[in-house]
Short mmCIF file of C-alpha atoms in Angstrom, two decimals:
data_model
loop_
_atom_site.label_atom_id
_atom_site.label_comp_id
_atom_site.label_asym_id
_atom_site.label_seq_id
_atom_site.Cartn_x
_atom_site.Cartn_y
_atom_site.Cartn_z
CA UNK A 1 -172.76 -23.49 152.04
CA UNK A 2 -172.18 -25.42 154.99
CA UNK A 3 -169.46 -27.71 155.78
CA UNK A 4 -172.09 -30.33 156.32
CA UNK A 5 -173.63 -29.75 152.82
CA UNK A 6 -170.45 -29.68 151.34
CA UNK A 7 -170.16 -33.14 152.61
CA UNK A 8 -173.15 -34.28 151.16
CA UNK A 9 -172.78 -32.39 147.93
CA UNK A 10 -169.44 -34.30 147.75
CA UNK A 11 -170.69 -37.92 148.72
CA UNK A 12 -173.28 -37.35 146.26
CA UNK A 13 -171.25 -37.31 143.66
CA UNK A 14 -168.76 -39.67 144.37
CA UNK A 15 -171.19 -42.26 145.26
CA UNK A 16 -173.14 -41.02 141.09
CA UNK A 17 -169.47 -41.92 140.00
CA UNK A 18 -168.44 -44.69 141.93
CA UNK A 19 -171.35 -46.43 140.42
CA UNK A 20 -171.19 -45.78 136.97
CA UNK A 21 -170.12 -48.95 135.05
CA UNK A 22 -166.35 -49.20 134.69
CA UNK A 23 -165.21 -48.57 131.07
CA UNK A 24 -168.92 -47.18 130.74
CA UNK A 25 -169.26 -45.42 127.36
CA UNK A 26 -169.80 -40.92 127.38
CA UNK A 27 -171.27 -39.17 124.51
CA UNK A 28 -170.83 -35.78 124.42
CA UNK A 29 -174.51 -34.20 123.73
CA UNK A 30 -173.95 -30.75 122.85
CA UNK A 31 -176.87 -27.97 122.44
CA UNK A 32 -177.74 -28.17 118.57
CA UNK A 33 -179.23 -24.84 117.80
CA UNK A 34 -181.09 -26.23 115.05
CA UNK A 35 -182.69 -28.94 117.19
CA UNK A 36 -183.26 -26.98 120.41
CA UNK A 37 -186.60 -25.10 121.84
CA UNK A 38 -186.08 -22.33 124.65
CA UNK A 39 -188.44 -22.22 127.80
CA UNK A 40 -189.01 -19.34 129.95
CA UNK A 41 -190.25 -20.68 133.05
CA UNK A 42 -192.22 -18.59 135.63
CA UNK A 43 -189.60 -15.79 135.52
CA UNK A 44 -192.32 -13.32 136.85
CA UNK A 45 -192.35 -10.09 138.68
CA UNK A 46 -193.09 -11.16 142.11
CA UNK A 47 -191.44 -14.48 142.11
CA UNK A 48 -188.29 -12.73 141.60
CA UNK A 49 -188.69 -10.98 144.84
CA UNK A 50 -187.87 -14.85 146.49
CA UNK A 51 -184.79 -15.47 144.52
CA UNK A 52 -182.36 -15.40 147.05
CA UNK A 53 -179.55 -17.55 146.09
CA UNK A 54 -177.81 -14.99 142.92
CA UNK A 55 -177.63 -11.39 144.13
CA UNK A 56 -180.61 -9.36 142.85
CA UNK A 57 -178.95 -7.89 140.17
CA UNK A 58 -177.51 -10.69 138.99
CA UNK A 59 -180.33 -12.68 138.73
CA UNK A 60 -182.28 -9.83 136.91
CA UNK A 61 -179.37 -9.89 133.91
CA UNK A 62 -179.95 -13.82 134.23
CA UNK A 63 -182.94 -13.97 133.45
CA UNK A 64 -183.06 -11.58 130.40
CA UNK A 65 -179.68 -12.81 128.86
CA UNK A 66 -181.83 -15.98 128.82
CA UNK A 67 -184.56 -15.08 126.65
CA UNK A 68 -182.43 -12.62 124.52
CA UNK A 69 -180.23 -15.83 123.50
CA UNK A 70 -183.21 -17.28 121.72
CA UNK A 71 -184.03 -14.22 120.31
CA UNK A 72 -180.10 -13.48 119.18
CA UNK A 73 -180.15 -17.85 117.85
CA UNK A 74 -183.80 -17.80 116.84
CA UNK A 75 -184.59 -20.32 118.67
CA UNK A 76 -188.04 -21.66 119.19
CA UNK A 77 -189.39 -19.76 122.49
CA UNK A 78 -192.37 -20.52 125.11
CA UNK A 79 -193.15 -18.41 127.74
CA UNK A 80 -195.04 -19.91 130.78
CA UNK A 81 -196.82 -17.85 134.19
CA UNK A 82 -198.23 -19.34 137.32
CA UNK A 83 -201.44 -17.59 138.17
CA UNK A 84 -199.96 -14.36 137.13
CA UNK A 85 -202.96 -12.38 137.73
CA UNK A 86 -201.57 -12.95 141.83
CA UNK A 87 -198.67 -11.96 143.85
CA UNK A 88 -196.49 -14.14 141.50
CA UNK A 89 -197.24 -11.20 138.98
CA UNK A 90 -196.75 -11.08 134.88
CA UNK A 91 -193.38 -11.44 133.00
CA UNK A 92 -191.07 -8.61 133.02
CA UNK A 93 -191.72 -6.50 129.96
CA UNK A 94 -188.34 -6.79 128.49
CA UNK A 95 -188.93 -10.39 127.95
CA UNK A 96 -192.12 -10.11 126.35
CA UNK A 97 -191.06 -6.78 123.82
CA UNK A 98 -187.89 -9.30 123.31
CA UNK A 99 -190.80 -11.99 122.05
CA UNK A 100 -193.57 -10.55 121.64
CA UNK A 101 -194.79 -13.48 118.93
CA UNK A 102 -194.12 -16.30 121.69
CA UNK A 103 -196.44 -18.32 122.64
CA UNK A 104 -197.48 -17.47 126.51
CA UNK A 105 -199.04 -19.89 128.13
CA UNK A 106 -200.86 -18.51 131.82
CA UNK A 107 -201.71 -21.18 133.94
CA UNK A 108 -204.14 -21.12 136.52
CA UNK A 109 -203.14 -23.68 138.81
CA UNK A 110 -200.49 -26.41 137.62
CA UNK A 111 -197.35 -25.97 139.16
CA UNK A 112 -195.65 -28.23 136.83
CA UNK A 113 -196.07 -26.79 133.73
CA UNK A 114 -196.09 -29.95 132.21
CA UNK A 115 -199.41 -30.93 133.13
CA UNK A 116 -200.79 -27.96 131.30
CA UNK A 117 -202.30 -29.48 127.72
CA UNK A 118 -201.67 -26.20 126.33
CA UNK A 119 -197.98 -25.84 127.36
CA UNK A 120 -196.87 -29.43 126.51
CA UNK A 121 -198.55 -28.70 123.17
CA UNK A 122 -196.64 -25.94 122.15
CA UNK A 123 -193.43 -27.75 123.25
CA UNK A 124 -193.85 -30.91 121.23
CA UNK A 125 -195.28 -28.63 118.31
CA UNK A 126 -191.86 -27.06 118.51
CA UNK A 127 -190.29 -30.25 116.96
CA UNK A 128 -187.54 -29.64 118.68
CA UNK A 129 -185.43 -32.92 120.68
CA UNK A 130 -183.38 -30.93 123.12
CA UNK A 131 -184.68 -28.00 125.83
CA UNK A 132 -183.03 -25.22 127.27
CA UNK A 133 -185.32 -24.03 130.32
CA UNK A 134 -184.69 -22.03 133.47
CA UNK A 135 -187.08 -21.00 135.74
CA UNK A 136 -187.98 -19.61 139.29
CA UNK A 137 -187.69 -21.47 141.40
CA UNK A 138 -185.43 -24.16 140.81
CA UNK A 139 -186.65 -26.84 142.71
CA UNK A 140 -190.57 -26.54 141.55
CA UNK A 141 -190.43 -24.64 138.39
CA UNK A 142 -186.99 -25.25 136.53
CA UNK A 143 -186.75 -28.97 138.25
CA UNK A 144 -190.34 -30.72 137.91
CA UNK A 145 -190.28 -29.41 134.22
CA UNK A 146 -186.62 -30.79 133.71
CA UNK A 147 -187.85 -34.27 134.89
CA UNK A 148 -191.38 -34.46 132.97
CA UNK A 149 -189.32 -33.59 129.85
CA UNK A 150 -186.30 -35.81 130.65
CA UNK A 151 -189.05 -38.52 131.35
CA UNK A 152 -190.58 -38.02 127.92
CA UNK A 153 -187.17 -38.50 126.44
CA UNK A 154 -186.16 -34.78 125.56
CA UNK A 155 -182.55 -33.76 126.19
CA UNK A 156 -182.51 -31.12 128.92
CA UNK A 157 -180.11 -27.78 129.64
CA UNK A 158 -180.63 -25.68 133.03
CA UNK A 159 -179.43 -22.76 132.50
CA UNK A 160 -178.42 -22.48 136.07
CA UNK A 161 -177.96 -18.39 136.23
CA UNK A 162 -181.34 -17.55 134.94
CA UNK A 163 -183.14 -20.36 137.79
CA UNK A 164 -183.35 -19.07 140.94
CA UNK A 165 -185.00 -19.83 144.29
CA UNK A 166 -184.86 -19.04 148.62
CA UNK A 167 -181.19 -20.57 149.20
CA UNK A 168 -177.86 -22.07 147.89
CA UNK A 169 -178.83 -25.42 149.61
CA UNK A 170 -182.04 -25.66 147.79
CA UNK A 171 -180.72 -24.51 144.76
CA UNK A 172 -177.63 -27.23 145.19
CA UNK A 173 -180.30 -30.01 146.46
CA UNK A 174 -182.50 -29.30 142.60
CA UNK A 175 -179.63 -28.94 140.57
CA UNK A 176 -178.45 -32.30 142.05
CA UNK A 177 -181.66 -33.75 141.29
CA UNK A 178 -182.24 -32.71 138.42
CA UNK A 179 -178.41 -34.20 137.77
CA UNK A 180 -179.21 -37.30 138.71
CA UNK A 181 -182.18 -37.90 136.33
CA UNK A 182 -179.36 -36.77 132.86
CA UNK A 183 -180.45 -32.72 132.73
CA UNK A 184 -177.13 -31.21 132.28
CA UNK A 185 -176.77 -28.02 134.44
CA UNK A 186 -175.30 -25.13 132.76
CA UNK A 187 -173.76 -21.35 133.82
CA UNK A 188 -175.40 -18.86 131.03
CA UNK A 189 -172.06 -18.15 129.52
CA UNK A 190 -171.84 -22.12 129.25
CA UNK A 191 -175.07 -22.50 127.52
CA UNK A 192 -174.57 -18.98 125.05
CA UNK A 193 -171.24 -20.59 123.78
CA UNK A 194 -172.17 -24.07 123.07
CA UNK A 195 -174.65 -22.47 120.83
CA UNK A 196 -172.34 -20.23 119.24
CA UNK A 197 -169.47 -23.62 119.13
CA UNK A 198 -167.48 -21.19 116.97
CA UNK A 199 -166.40 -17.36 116.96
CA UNK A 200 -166.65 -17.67 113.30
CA UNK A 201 -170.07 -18.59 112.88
CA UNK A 202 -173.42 -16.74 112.51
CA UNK A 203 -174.27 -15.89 115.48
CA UNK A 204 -170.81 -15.50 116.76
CA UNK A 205 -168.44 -12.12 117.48
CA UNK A 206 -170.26 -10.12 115.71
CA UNK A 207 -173.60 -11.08 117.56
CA UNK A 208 -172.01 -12.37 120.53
CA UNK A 209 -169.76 -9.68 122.11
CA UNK A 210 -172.16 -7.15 122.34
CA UNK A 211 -174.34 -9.79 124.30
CA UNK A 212 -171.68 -10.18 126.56
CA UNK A 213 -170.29 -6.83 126.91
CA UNK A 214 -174.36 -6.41 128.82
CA UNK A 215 -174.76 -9.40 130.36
CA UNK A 216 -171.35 -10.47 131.42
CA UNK A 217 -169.18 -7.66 132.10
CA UNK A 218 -166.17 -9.95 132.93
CA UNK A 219 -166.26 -10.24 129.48
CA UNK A 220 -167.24 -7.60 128.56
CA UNK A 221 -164.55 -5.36 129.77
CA UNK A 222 -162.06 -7.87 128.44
CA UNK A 223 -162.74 -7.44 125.12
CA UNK A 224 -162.91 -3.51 125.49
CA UNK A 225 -159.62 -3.72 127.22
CA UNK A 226 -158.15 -5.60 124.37
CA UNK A 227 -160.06 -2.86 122.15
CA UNK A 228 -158.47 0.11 123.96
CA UNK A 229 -154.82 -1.57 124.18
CA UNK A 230 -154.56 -2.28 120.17
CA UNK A 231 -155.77 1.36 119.32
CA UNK A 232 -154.45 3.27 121.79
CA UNK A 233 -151.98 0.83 124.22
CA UNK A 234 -148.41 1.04 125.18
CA UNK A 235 -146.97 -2.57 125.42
CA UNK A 236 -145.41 -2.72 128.64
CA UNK A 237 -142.80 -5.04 127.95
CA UNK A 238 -144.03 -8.46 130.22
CA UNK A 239 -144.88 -10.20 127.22
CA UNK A 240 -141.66 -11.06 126.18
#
């Protein structure tokens, strides 16, 4: 990012805070996996191609963490195209083996997928208050969805990792927008743990680590570190 975005980025929020009311009350919203729905938002073959701002293989494990958390939570899923029959291209087939019950709703011409009758059905038939959605790209797909669902009062979660588009700057410039209207913007491993809230629930290690261990291999290779040191480690002594 440029210095002059980083400027912006930075006035942007300072000017967001600086306004707040002083003493203005926070309440912590958290993601309520009995109360949430999960969206899968034009993640298609050939719109991939144009997601420039994550590394391509990056974005690839994004985008299928995403949809295996709802599977792993059972969480309600919807799965959305543009015009797939087009360049833009069908849903990878992981995603759709992953949920293969879903429904998919193929639009023919609305960008916003809210103003599809058939999409903002199955959302609201959902029941669900609170959305976690993520998308290509972020400023059309993942961002004019965010903001027709914040406007109808729904609590909103980009899952920033699985939403890509042409840029950083773009991406920065939706994810600020989308900021500004109350969608809270989220890293995947952000969004996965809030759901989980505790290592001794259901999901939680047992459901969790393995998740981790192929989409984040940070983790991942933590854990199996740990794994390999208690059944087979030397202590070395700095821990004292």
């Amino acid at each position: 990012m440029s210095s002059r975005s980083s400027s912006k980025s930075a006035l942007y929020y300072f000017v967001n805070w600086y306004t707040l009311p002083l003493g203005a009350p926070f309440t912590y919203e958290r993601i309520d996996k009995d109360n949430v729905a999960l969206l899968v938002v034009d993640h298609q073959d050939g719109l991939y191609l144009i997601s420039r701002d994550h590394p391509a293989v990056d974005i690839k494990s994004s985008i299928l963490a995403h949809a295996t958390l709802a599977k792993i939570f059972n969480l309600p899923t919807i799965l959305t195209t543009s015009t797939q029959s087009g360049p833009n291209g069908p849903l990878p087939a992981e995603i759709l083996e992953l949920h293969p019950n879903a429904p998919l709703i193929k639009r023919q011409g609305e960008v916003n997928a809210w103003d599809n009758p058939e999409f903002k059905a199955a959302v609201k038939a959902t029941g669900k208050k609170q959305i976690i959605l993520a998308g290509i790209t972020t400023d059309v797909c993942t961002a004019f969805l965010a903001l027709s669902l914040r406007h109808e009062g729904y609590t909103v979660f980009a899952n920033s990792d699985a939403s890509g588009t042409f840029d950083s700057k773009t991406a920065q410039d939706a994810n600020d927008r989308m900021r500004a209207a109350g969608v809270q913007v989220l890293s995947m491993f952000a969004v996965a743990l809030e759901l989980m809230r505790d290592w001794r629930n259901t999901p939680g290690t047992k459901e969790m680590l393995p998740f981790f261990d192929q989409f984040l291999p940070e983790y991942g290779f933590l854990t199996r570190a740990h794994d390999a040191s208690v059944t087979d480690g030397v202590l070395s002594g700095l821990g004292k």
